[in-house]
GROMACS .gro file of C-alpha atoms in nm:
model
  440
    1MET     CA    1  -8.224  -1.301 -15.427
    2ASN     CA    2  -8.315  -1.529 -15.681
    3PHE     CA    3  -8.022  -1.775 -15.711
    4LEU     CA    4  -8.127  -1.894 -16.065
    5THR     CA    5  -8.108  -1.570 -16.216
    6TYR     CA    6  -7.810  -1.411 -16.003
    7PRO     CA    7  -7.509  -1.292 -16.257
    8CYS     CA    8  -7.233  -1.450 -16.105
    9LYS     CA    9  -6.886  -1.284 -16.214
   10ASP     CA   10  -6.687  -1.595 -16.121
   11PRO     CA   11  -6.839  -1.892 -16.320
   12SER     CA   12  -6.597  -2.155 -16.166
   13LYS     CA   13  -6.733  -2.039 -15.815
   14ALA     CA   14  -7.079  -2.061 -15.920
   15GLN     CA   15  -7.044  -2.405 -16.065
   16SER     CA   16  -6.863  -2.525 -15.755
   17LYS     CA   17  -7.140  -2.384 -15.550
   18ALA     CA   18  -7.391  -2.571 -15.767
   19LEU     CA   19  -7.192  -2.901 -15.748
   20GLY     CA   20  -7.209  -2.882 -15.372
   21ILE     CA   21  -7.577  -2.828 -15.362
   22LEU     CA   22  -7.619  -3.098 -15.624
   23SER     CA   23  -7.435  -3.353 -15.427
   24TYR     CA   24  -7.642  -3.275 -15.115
   25TYR     CA   25  -7.966  -3.378 -15.317
   26VAL     CA   26  -7.844  -3.646 -15.522
   27ASN     CA   27  -7.646  -3.839 -15.244
   28PRO     CA   28  -7.893  -4.031 -15.027
   29THR     CA   29  -7.616  -4.082 -14.756
   30THR     CA   30  -7.589  -3.713 -14.675
   31VAL     CA   31  -7.688  -3.771 -14.318
   32PHE     CA   32  -7.603  -4.134 -14.310
   33MET     CA   33  -7.228  -4.103 -14.300
   34SER     CA   34  -7.089  -3.799 -14.480
   35GLU     CA   35  -7.154  -3.596 -14.790
   36THR     CA   36  -6.984  -3.571 -15.141
   37VAL     CA   37  -6.819  -3.263 -15.082
   38LEU     CA   38  -6.582  -2.990 -15.215
   39SER     CA   39  -6.234  -2.891 -15.084
   40GLY     CA   40  -6.185  -2.545 -15.252
   41LYS     CA   41  -6.265  -2.662 -15.609
   42LYS     CA   42  -6.204  -3.018 -15.595
   43ARG     CA   43  -6.491  -3.262 -15.514
   44LEU     CA   44  -6.381  -3.554 -15.315
   45PHE     CA   45  -6.531  -3.832 -15.496
   46PHE     CA   46  -6.305  -4.075 -15.305
   47LEU     CA   47  -6.511  -4.049 -15.001
   48GLU     CA   48  -6.823  -4.201 -15.187
   49ALA     CA   49  -6.601  -4.500 -15.287
   50MET     CA   50  -6.463  -4.542 -14.942
   51LYS     CA   51  -6.826  -4.571 -14.801
   52ALA     CA   52  -6.922  -4.802 -15.083
   53LEU     CA   53  -6.619  -5.028 -14.990
   54CYS     CA   54  -6.719  -5.011 -14.627
   55VAL     CA   55  -7.087  -5.107 -14.695
   56PHE     CA   56  -6.959  -5.400 -14.910
   57PHE     CA   57  -6.753  -5.529 -14.619
   58VAL     CA   58  -7.037  -5.486 -14.381
   59PHE     CA   59  -7.239  -5.682 -14.633
   60PHE     CA   60  -6.960  -5.963 -14.628
   61PHE     CA   61  -6.955  -5.948 -14.232
   62HIS     CA   62  -7.322  -6.019 -14.218
   63CYS     CA   63  -7.299  -6.304 -14.436
   64THR     CA   64  -7.023  -6.461 -14.226
   65ARG     CA   65  -7.192  -6.412 -13.903
   66VAL     CA   66  -7.413  -6.698 -14.005
   67PHE     CA   67  -7.104  -6.942 -13.960
   68ASP     CA   68  -6.920  -6.780 -13.661
   69ALA     CA   69  -6.901  -6.926 -13.321
   70GLU     CA   70  -7.098  -6.623 -13.180
   71ASP     CA   71  -7.487  -6.621 -13.132
   72TRP     CA   72  -7.671  -6.436 -13.383
   73HIS     CA   73  -8.033  -6.414 -13.514
   74VAL     CA   74  -8.005  -6.716 -13.758
   75LYS     CA   75  -7.717  -6.966 -13.709
   76ASP     CA   76  -7.594  -7.253 -13.925
   77PRO     CA   77  -7.549  -7.587 -13.690
   78ASN     CA   78  -7.180  -7.580 -13.778
   79HIS     CA   79  -6.931  -7.300 -13.774
   80THR     CA   80  -6.585  -7.225 -13.934
   81ASN     CA   81  -6.276  -7.038 -13.809
   82ILE     CA   82  -6.243  -6.847 -14.120
   83SER     CA   83  -6.565  -6.662 -14.023
   84ASN     CA   84  -6.437  -6.614 -13.667
   85PHE     CA   85  -6.116  -6.467 -13.790
   86TYR     CA   86  -6.309  -6.201 -14.013
   87LEU     CA   87  -6.521  -6.123 -13.712
   88TYR     CA   88  -6.259  -6.072 -13.451
   89GLU     CA   89  -5.973  -5.947 -13.672
   90ILE     CA   90  -6.026  -5.838 -14.029
   91GLY     CA   91  -6.370  -5.685 -13.998
   92MET     CA   92  -6.241  -5.482 -13.717
   93ALA     CA   93  -6.156  -5.193 -13.925
   94VAL     CA   94  -6.494  -5.147 -14.108
   95MET     CA   95  -6.693  -4.959 -13.844
   96PRO     CA   96  -6.411  -4.754 -13.729
   97ALA     CA   97  -6.374  -4.650 -14.107
   98PHE     CA   98  -6.742  -4.584 -14.114
   99PHE     CA   99  -6.723  -4.334 -13.811
  100PHE     CA  100  -6.406  -4.197 -13.951
  101VAL     CA  101  -6.579  -4.082 -14.273
  102SER     CA  102  -6.869  -3.956 -14.085
  103GLY     CA  103  -6.648  -3.728 -13.889
  104ALA     CA  104  -6.544  -3.584 -14.220
  105GLY     CA  105  -6.890  -3.548 -14.338
  106ILE     CA  106  -6.973  -3.331 -14.021
  107TRP     CA  107  -6.654  -3.118 -14.085
  108TYR     CA  108  -6.759  -3.051 -14.433
  109SER     CA  109  -7.130  -2.998 -14.346
  110MET     CA  110  -7.040  -2.726 -14.086
  111GLN     CA  111  -6.838  -2.546 -14.347
  112LYS     CA  112  -7.153  -2.507 -14.582
  113ARG     CA  113  -7.453  -2.472 -14.356
  114SER     CA  114  -7.550  -2.360 -14.015
  115VAL     CA  115  -7.591  -2.621 -13.712
  116ALA     CA  116  -7.965  -2.572 -13.726
  117THR     CA  117  -7.971  -2.662 -14.103
  118MET     CA  118  -7.762  -2.951 -14.050
  119PHE     CA  119  -7.994  -3.095 -13.780
  120LYS     CA  120  -8.300  -3.031 -13.976
  121ASN     CA  121  -8.159  -3.234 -14.278
  122ILE     CA  122  -8.053  -3.520 -14.032
  123ILE     CA  123  -8.398  -3.531 -13.886
  124LYS     CA  124  -8.564  -3.545 -14.231
  125ARG     CA  125  -8.351  -3.789 -14.390
  126PHE     CA  126  -8.244  -3.998 -14.075
  127PHE     CA  127  -8.519  -4.079 -13.858
  128LEU     CA  128  -8.785  -4.188 -14.125
  129PRO     CA  129  -8.556  -4.478 -14.250
  130LEU     CA  130  -8.448  -4.569 -13.879
  131ALA     CA  131  -8.824  -4.576 -13.804
  132PHE     CA  132  -8.887  -4.807 -14.087
  133GLY     CA  133  -8.597  -5.033 -13.997
  134CYS     CA  134  -8.726  -5.057 -13.637
  135VAL     CA  135  -9.068  -5.139 -13.717
  136VAL     CA  136  -9.076  -5.315 -14.033
  137LEU     CA  137  -8.720  -5.466 -14.109
  138GLY     CA  138  -8.657  -5.509 -13.722
  139CYS     CA  139  -8.992  -5.708 -13.702
  140ILE     CA  140  -8.892  -5.952 -13.978
  141GLN     CA  141  -8.543  -6.000 -13.817
  142VAL     CA  142  -8.657  -6.064 -13.467
  143TYR     CA  143  -8.935  -6.311 -13.595
  144LEU     CA  144  -8.668  -6.515 -13.778
  145GLU     CA  145  -8.446  -6.529 -13.476
  146ARG     CA  146  -8.727  -6.643 -13.241
  147LEU     CA  147  -8.841  -6.907 -13.491
  148SER     CA  148  -8.477  -7.037 -13.558
  149HIS     CA  149  -8.402  -7.039 -13.188
  150GLY     CA  150  -8.733  -7.229 -13.113
  151GLN     CA  151  -8.880  -6.946 -12.911
  152PHE     CA  152  -9.179  -6.893 -13.111
  153HIS     CA  153  -9.390  -7.110 -13.351
  154GLY     CA  154  -9.629  -6.954 -13.605
  155SER     CA  155  -9.640  -6.721 -13.910
  156LEU     CA  156  -9.499  -6.365 -13.943
  157PHE     CA  157  -9.851  -6.225 -13.889
  158ASP     CA  158  -9.909  -6.431 -13.574
  159PHE     CA  159  -9.576  -6.272 -13.434
  160ILE     CA  160  -9.655  -5.897 -13.510
  161PRO     CA  161  -9.867  -5.844 -13.184
  162HIS     CA  162  -9.574  -6.006 -12.989
  163TYR     CA  163  -9.331  -5.785 -13.150
  164PHE     CA  164  -9.431  -5.466 -12.966
  165THR     CA  165  -9.394  -5.627 -12.626
  166GLY     CA  166  -9.085  -5.525 -12.437
  167TRP     CA  167  -8.754  -5.409 -12.573
  168TYR     CA  168  -8.519  -5.644 -12.762
  169ALA     CA  169  -8.210  -5.764 -12.580
  170ILE     CA  170  -8.369  -5.645 -12.245
  171ASN     CA  171  -8.711  -5.808 -12.175
  172GLY     CA  172  -8.884  -5.834 -12.504
  173ASN     CA  173  -8.903  -5.816 -12.887
  174PHE     CA  174  -8.919  -5.472 -13.026
  175ALA     CA  175  -8.575  -5.354 -13.192
  176TRP     CA  176  -8.554  -5.019 -13.047
  177TYR     CA  177  -8.230  -4.946 -13.192
  178GLY     CA  178  -8.280  -5.112 -13.540
  179LEU     CA  179  -8.049  -5.411 -13.474
  180HIS     CA  180  -7.794  -5.373 -13.770
  181LEU     CA  181  -7.893  -4.980 -13.780
  182TRP     CA  182  -7.734  -4.921 -13.436
  183TYR     CA  183  -7.453  -4.724 -13.626
  184LEU     CA  184  -7.730  -4.483 -13.726
  185VAL     CA  185  -7.827  -4.428 -13.351
  186LEU     CA  186  -7.470  -4.379 -13.241
  187LEU     CA  187  -7.399  -4.140 -13.499
  188PHE     CA  188  -7.677  -3.915 -13.409
  189LEU     CA  189  -7.596  -3.954 -13.034
  190TYR     CA  190  -7.224  -3.883 -13.095
  191THR     CA  191  -7.313  -3.587 -13.321
  192VAL     CA  192  -7.537  -3.433 -13.057
  193MET     CA  193  -7.282  -3.492 -12.778
  194LEU     CA  194  -6.972  -3.359 -12.968
  195LEU     CA  195  -7.153  -3.074 -13.145
  196PRO     CA  196  -7.021  -2.788 -12.882
  197VAL     CA  197  -6.675  -2.930 -12.922
  198PHE     CA  198  -6.698  -2.946 -13.304
  199VAL     CA  199  -6.827  -2.576 -13.329
  200VAL     CA  200  -6.532  -2.459 -13.119
  201GLY     CA  201  -6.318  -2.708 -13.281
  202LYS     CA  202  -6.387  -2.569 -13.608
  203LYS     CA  203  -6.261  -2.237 -13.527
  204VAL     CA  204  -5.935  -2.359 -13.356
  205LEU     CA  205  -5.858  -2.610 -13.631
  206GLN     CA  206  -5.844  -2.351 -13.900
  207LYS     CA  207  -5.587  -2.136 -13.731
  208PRO     CA  208  -5.236  -2.156 -13.873
  209LEU     CA  209  -5.072  -2.317 -13.565
  210SER     CA  210  -5.335  -2.587 -13.564
  211GLN     CA  211  -5.291  -2.642 -13.954
  212LYS     CA  212  -4.924  -2.682 -13.886
  213LEU     CA  213  -4.968  -2.924 -13.616
  214THR     CA  214  -5.233  -3.143 -13.799
  215GLY     CA  215  -5.029  -3.133 -14.117
  216SER     CA  216  -4.807  -3.458 -14.052
  217VAL     CA  217  -4.903  -3.807 -14.108
  218LEU     CA  218  -4.756  -3.850 -13.760
  219LEU     CA  219  -5.107  -3.741 -13.650
  220ILE     CA  220  -5.240  -4.087 -13.753
  221LEU     CA  221  -4.999  -4.247 -13.520
  222LEU     CA  222  -5.125  -4.025 -13.230
  223PHE     CA  223  -5.485  -4.137 -13.333
  224ALA     CA  224  -5.384  -4.499 -13.280
  225LEU     CA  225  -5.218  -4.437 -12.948
  226ALA     CA  226  -5.511  -4.244 -12.825
  227THR     CA  227  -5.754  -4.535 -12.946
  228VAL     CA  228  -5.563  -4.761 -12.713
  229LEU     CA  229  -5.670  -4.573 -12.387
  230PRO     CA  230  -6.058  -4.649 -12.362
  231GLY     CA  231  -5.978  -5.032 -12.420
  232TRP     CA  232  -5.709  -5.012 -12.152
  233LYS     CA  233  -5.924  -4.815 -11.910
  234LEU     CA  234  -6.262  -4.982 -11.937
  235HIS     CA  235  -6.292  -5.388 -11.884
  236VAL     CA  236  -6.434  -5.545 -12.182
  237HIS     CA  237  -6.678  -5.723 -11.983
  238SER     CA  238  -6.833  -5.392 -11.863
  239PHE     CA  239  -7.104  -5.199 -12.045
  240TRP     CA  240  -6.890  -4.921 -12.142
  241GLY     CA  241  -6.605  -5.136 -12.232
  242ASN     CA  242  -6.799  -5.398 -12.432
  243ARG     CA  243  -6.698  -5.437 -12.781
  244MET     CA  244  -7.032  -5.507 -12.907
  245TRP     CA  245  -7.039  -5.203 -13.144
  246GLY     CA  246  -6.862  -5.336 -13.438
  247GLY     CA  247  -6.573  -5.486 -13.247
  248TRP     CA  248  -6.502  -5.167 -13.049
  249ASN     CA  249  -6.639  -4.997 -12.742
  250LEU     CA  250  -6.863  -4.680 -12.717
  251PHE     CA  251  -6.553  -4.459 -12.635
  252GLU     CA  252  -6.341  -4.599 -12.902
  253ASN     CA  253  -6.596  -4.547 -13.166
  254ILE     CA  254  -6.642  -4.193 -13.059
  255LEU     CA  255  -6.270  -4.137 -13.093
  256PHE     CA  256  -6.275  -4.255 -13.458
  257PHE     CA  257  -6.570  -4.028 -13.524
  258ALA     CA  258  -6.387  -3.721 -13.384
  259PHE     CA  259  -6.061  -3.816 -13.548
  260GLY     CA  260  -6.233  -3.807 -13.881
  261PHE     CA  261  -6.329  -3.450 -13.803
  262VAL     CA  262  -5.985  -3.355 -13.693
  263PHE     CA  263  -5.824  -3.520 -13.995
  264PHE     CA  264  -6.044  -3.346 -14.252
  265SER     CA  265  -5.989  -3.004 -14.119
  266ASN     CA  266  -5.640  -3.027 -14.283
  267ALA     CA  267  -5.720  -3.270 -14.548
  268GLN     CA  268  -5.543  -3.072 -14.834
  269ALA     CA  269  -5.210  -3.127 -14.640
  270LEU     CA  270  -5.275  -3.481 -14.525
  271LEU     CA  271  -5.420  -3.651 -14.808
  272GLU     CA  272  -5.137  -3.635 -15.053
  273LYS     CA  273  -4.902  -3.751 -14.780
  274VAL     CA  274  -5.133  -4.033 -14.693
  275CYS     CA  275  -5.144  -4.133 -15.082
  276ARG     CA  276  -4.760  -4.196 -15.070
  277ILE     CA  277  -4.752  -4.403 -14.784
  278LYS     CA  278  -5.074  -4.607 -14.877
  279TRP     CA  279  -4.879  -4.935 -14.980
  280ALA     CA  280  -4.662  -4.917 -14.662
  281ALA     CA  281  -4.984  -4.876 -14.464
  282LEU     CA  282  -5.130  -5.164 -14.640
  283ALA     CA  283  -4.826  -5.390 -14.562
  284THR     CA  284  -4.826  -5.294 -14.217
  285ALA     CA  285  -5.211  -5.359 -14.186
  286VAL     CA  286  -5.165  -5.711 -14.332
  287VAL     CA  287  -4.877  -5.806 -14.104
  288LEU     CA  288  -5.033  -5.660 -13.799
  289THR     CA  289  -5.366  -5.853 -13.877
  290ALA     CA  290  -5.162  -6.159 -13.940
  291LEU     CA  291  -4.988  -6.134 -13.594
  292SER     CA  292  -5.348  -6.081 -13.439
  293VAL     CA  293  -5.499  -6.377 -13.615
  294TYR     CA  294  -5.192  -6.594 -13.489
  295TRP     CA  295  -5.252  -6.474 -13.123
  296TYR     CA  296  -5.613  -6.541 -13.159
  297GLN     CA  297  -5.543  -6.895 -13.251
  298THR     CA  298  -5.246  -6.963 -13.005
  299GLN     CA  299  -5.309  -6.747 -12.713
  300GLN     CA  300  -5.593  -6.710 -12.452
  301MET     CA  301  -5.728  -6.374 -12.335
  302PRO     CA  302  -5.459  -6.227 -12.117
  303PRO     CA  303  -5.537  -6.068 -11.794
  304PHE     CA  304  -5.690  -5.720 -11.778
  305ARG     CA  305  -5.418  -5.445 -11.808
  306SER     CA  306  -5.141  -5.703 -11.817
  307SER     CA  307  -4.843  -5.623 -12.045
  308PHE     CA  308  -4.942  -5.861 -12.301
  309PHE     CA  309  -5.316  -5.719 -12.282
  310THR     CA  310  -5.143  -5.382 -12.343
  311VAL     CA  311  -4.949  -5.489 -12.662
  312LYS     CA  312  -5.250  -5.652 -12.800
  313LEU     CA  313  -5.435  -5.346 -12.769
  314LEU     CA  314  -5.154  -5.138 -12.928
  315VAL     CA  315  -5.122  -5.386 -13.215
  316ARG     CA  316  -5.498  -5.397 -13.268
  317SER     CA  317  -5.542  -5.004 -13.285
  318LEU     CA  318  -5.217  -4.984 -13.527
  319ALA     CA  319  -5.392  -5.247 -13.749
  320CYS     CA  320  -5.694  -5.061 -13.778
  321TRP     CA  321  -5.553  -4.732 -13.829
  322ALA     CA  322  -5.326  -4.902 -14.110
  323TRP     CA  323  -5.638  -5.019 -14.279
  324ILE     CA  324  -5.790  -4.689 -14.259
  325THR     CA  325  -5.477  -4.524 -14.407
  326ALA     CA  326  -5.435  -4.788 -14.668
  327ILE     CA  327  -5.803  -4.750 -14.798
  328LEU     CA  328  -5.781  -4.374 -14.768
  329GLY     CA  329  -5.484  -4.345 -14.988
  330ILE     CA  330  -5.589  -4.595 -15.259
  331THR     CA  331  -5.956  -4.456 -15.283
  332TYR     CA  332  -5.788  -4.099 -15.316
  333GLN     CA  333  -5.555  -4.201 -15.584
  334TYR     CA  334  -5.746  -4.435 -15.785
  335PHE     CA  335  -6.119  -4.335 -15.727
  336ASN     CA  336  -6.128  -3.971 -15.710
  337THR     CA  337  -6.295  -3.891 -16.043
  338GLU     CA  338  -6.642  -3.869 -16.136
  339SER     CA  339  -6.831  -4.141 -16.300
  340LYS     CA  340  -7.180  -4.278 -16.372
  341ARG     CA  341  -7.075  -4.616 -16.199
  342LEU     CA  342  -6.967  -4.441 -15.887
  343LYS     CA  343  -7.273  -4.222 -15.899
  344TYR     CA  344  -7.490  -4.514 -15.909
  345ILE     CA  345  -7.326  -4.705 -15.629
  346SER     CA  346  -7.322  -4.384 -15.424
  347ASP     CA  347  -7.706  -4.356 -15.463
  348ALA     CA  348  -7.745  -4.720 -15.364
  349VAL     CA  349  -7.525  -4.720 -15.035
  350PHE     CA  350  -7.778  -4.626 -14.785
  351PRO     CA  351  -8.070  -4.838 -14.904
  352PHE     CA  352  -7.836  -5.106 -14.962
  353TYR     CA  353  -7.719  -5.079 -14.594
  354LEU     CA  354  -8.096  -5.083 -14.482
  355LEU     CA  355  -8.203  -5.384 -14.664
  356ASN     CA  356  -7.904  -5.615 -14.680
  357GLN     CA  357  -7.937  -5.801 -14.343
  358PRO     CA  358  -8.308  -5.875 -14.340
  359ILE     CA  359  -8.271  -6.040 -14.693
  360ILE     CA  360  -7.952  -6.236 -14.572
  361LEU     CA  361  -8.147  -6.371 -14.266
  362VAL     CA  362  -8.447  -6.457 -14.476
  363LEU     CA  363  -8.216  -6.660 -14.697
  364ALA     CA  364  -8.005  -6.798 -14.420
  365TYR     CA  365  -8.321  -6.931 -14.242
  366TYR     CA  366  -8.376  -7.186 -14.525
  367VAL     CA  367  -8.037  -7.236 -14.653
  368THR     CA  368  -7.902  -7.354 -14.302
  369GLN     CA  369  -8.124  -7.626 -14.318
  370TRP     CA  370  -8.001  -7.765 -14.656
  371ASN     CA  371  -7.767  -8.070 -14.662
  372ILE     CA  372  -7.476  -7.898 -14.838
  373SER     CA  373  -7.127  -7.789 -14.741
  374LEU     CA  374  -7.065  -7.446 -14.549
  375LEU     CA  375  -6.872  -7.317 -14.853
  376GLN     CA  376  -7.191  -7.378 -15.079
  377LYS     CA  377  -7.427  -7.226 -14.813
  378PHE     CA  378  -7.222  -6.918 -14.782
  379THR     CA  379  -7.169  -6.874 -15.157
  380PHE     CA  380  -7.544  -6.910 -15.216
  381ILE     CA  381  -7.640  -6.693 -14.929
  382GLY     CA  382  -7.376  -6.416 -15.051
  383ILE     CA  383  -7.451  -6.416 -15.426
  384THR     CA  384  -7.830  -6.449 -15.384
  385SER     CA  385  -7.879  -6.197 -15.123
  386PHE     CA  386  -7.654  -5.927 -15.301
  387VAL     CA  387  -7.855  -5.981 -15.618
  388SER     CA  388  -8.188  -5.965 -15.423
  389THR     CA  389  -8.088  -5.647 -15.245
  390MET     CA  390  -7.985  -5.488 -15.573
  391MET     CA  391  -8.307  -5.584 -15.724
  392LEU     CA  392  -8.511  -5.459 -15.444
  393TYR     CA  393  -8.303  -5.134 -15.449
  394GLU     CA  394  -8.410  -5.077 -15.816
  395ILE     CA  395  -8.781  -5.086 -15.705
  396VAL     CA  396  -8.716  -4.858 -15.427
  397ARG     CA  397  -8.558  -4.593 -15.640
  398ARG     CA  398  -8.824  -4.603 -15.907
  399VAL     CA  399  -9.122  -4.541 -15.654
  400ALA     CA  400  -9.182  -4.198 -15.499
  401PHE     CA  401  -9.307  -4.332 -15.178
  402PHE     CA  402  -9.024  -4.556 -15.123
  403ARG     CA  403  -8.779  -4.305 -15.199
  404TRP     CA  404  -8.930  -4.101 -14.931
  405LEU     CA  405  -8.954  -4.381 -14.712
  406PHE     CA  406  -8.566  -4.463 -14.758
  407GLY     CA  407  -8.465  -4.107 -14.712
  408ILE     CA  408  -8.375  -4.055 -15.091
  409PRO     CA  409  -8.444  -3.739 -15.263
  410GLN     CA  410  -8.726  -3.723 -15.482
  411LYS     CA  411  -8.656  -3.697 -15.858
  412LYS     CA  412  -8.796  -3.367 -15.902
  413GLU     CA  413  -8.581  -3.238 -15.650
  414VAL     CA  414  -8.262  -3.383 -15.832
  415LYS     CA  415  -8.413  -3.241 -16.161
  416LYS     CA  416  -8.448  -2.891 -16.003
  417VAL     CA  417  -8.094  -2.898 -15.872
  418ASN     CA  418  -7.967  -3.014 -16.226
  419ASN     CA  419  -8.146  -2.735 -16.368
  420LEU     CA  420  -7.983  -2.500 -16.132
  421PHE     CA  421  -7.651  -2.606 -16.233
  422SER     CA  422  -7.730  -2.565 -16.597
  423ASN     CA  423  -7.866  -2.230 -16.547
  424ILE     CA  424  -7.554  -2.126 -16.354
  425LYS     CA  425  -7.328  -2.267 -16.615
  426LEU     CA  426  -7.515  -2.053 -16.884
  427ILE     CA  427  -7.504  -1.762 -16.668
  428GLY     CA  428  -7.123  -1.807 -16.636
  429LYS     CA  429  -7.079  -1.820 -17.005
  430LYS     CA  430  -7.279  -1.512 -17.061
  431GLU     CA  431  -7.080  -1.333 -16.819
  432THR     CA  432  -6.749  -1.444 -16.959
  433ALA     CA  433  -6.872  -1.327 -17.308
  434SER     CA  434  -6.958  -0.989 -17.182
  435VAL     CA  435  -6.635  -0.931 -17.024
  436GLN     CA  436  -6.462  -1.026 -17.348
  437VAL     CA  437  -6.675  -0.785 -17.542
  438GLN     CA  438  -6.582  -0.512 -17.307
  439GLU     CA  439  -6.213  -0.581 -17.315
  440SER     CA  440  -6.225  -0.556 -17.710
   0.00000   0.00000   0.00000
C-alpha cells in the first residue's frame, strides 16, 4: 500500500508516524548513539540536546589531553593539574552519558523497526564513517604522534606506506579501532552481545509488574550500586579492569548502555520524577566530585578491594550517576522543544565527533612549540579547532559525496520525507473536513 496516498482517519497518528520517519532520515546520529524518537505523541527533543552537550564535553576533553600528565598523541612539554582533574574526575561522566543515551536509542529503535532493519541501518551509516576514520583520519593522527614523539621523520606522504604496517597500540601504526572512534566499535559490539537480552527484555519490561518496579527514581541508585561491582571485581591494571575506555572499564560501560535501555523502557514515569530532583542531583554531583578531587590531591591509590578503595568506587559511581541524572533533568525541562538551532546542532553532532580530534592534533602540534603560556595555548587550540571543525562541517553537509562518506542522509532523502510529512498532513485535513461534512 502506498503510504503517500493512504487515507489516515487519525491525522495526529499519521503526523506522529511521519515525525518518526523524518527524525530517522534527518538525524545523522541515528546509529551513532540514539534517535530522535517519539514517546506516544511527544518527541524527545531533549535527547538531542543531551547528545550535543556530551559531544561538546568530549571536544573539551580532547583539548585538555594536550596538557595533562598522561601520554597522548601530541603533548605540551608542560602540564597542568587542572587538565588532570578534568581527565580523572569531571570528565568521568561524559562517556557513561554517551552509552546511557545509546541504550535509550536501542530501546526506541526496537519499538519502531525489526532487528534486521535496525542492523541494516547500523551497517549503512556506521561502518563507512568508521572506515574513513580508521584509514584517513587515523593516518593523520598517528603520523602526528610519531612525528611529535620523534619516532618518524618526513612528510605525511612519506608516512602513508608505514601506516599500514602492524596494528596501533600492539605492534604497528594502523589505527584499527579509529583512535577517538573507539566508542563506535564498543557500541556495535555491545549491541550485538546484548541483542538477545534486549529482545527478551523488551517484552519483560513492558509488563505491568516491571513498569511498577522500574517506575521509581530509586532505580538510579540501584544502577549506581551495580556499577561499583565491575571495578571492585576486576583489577584496574588488568585488561578487563583497565579504565582506558573513557575512564571506565569494558564491563562498566556495558552497564551504562544496558541501564539506558532499562531506564527508557519506563521513561514516561521516570522523566518527570528526574526533573523534580535535577538540582538536588546537580548539588550531589558537585559535592561528590569535589570530594573525589580532594582525594586525588591528597591520597595515594588505596590497595585493591580495601575499605577505602571500595568507598572511592562508590563515591565515583554515585557522582557519575548524579551527573547523568542532573543533565537528564535539565535537558528534559529546558531543551525539550523543537527549534532550528537544535536541529542544526543535532545534524552536526556526528560529523563534529568524527572531525574534532584530528583538527585539535594538527593545531596542537604547532601551538605546543610556541613560547606562550599554557592558558594562551589552550585558548587558541580550543577556539581555533572549534571554528575549524564547524567550517569543515559546513563543507561536508553541502557536498553529496561527503554526506555519504560521513553517514549523513542525502538532501533528496530529507526532501522526500518532508514531502511525505506534508502529504500526510494534507490527507489528515481532508479526512477531518470529510467527517465534519458527514456529521452536518
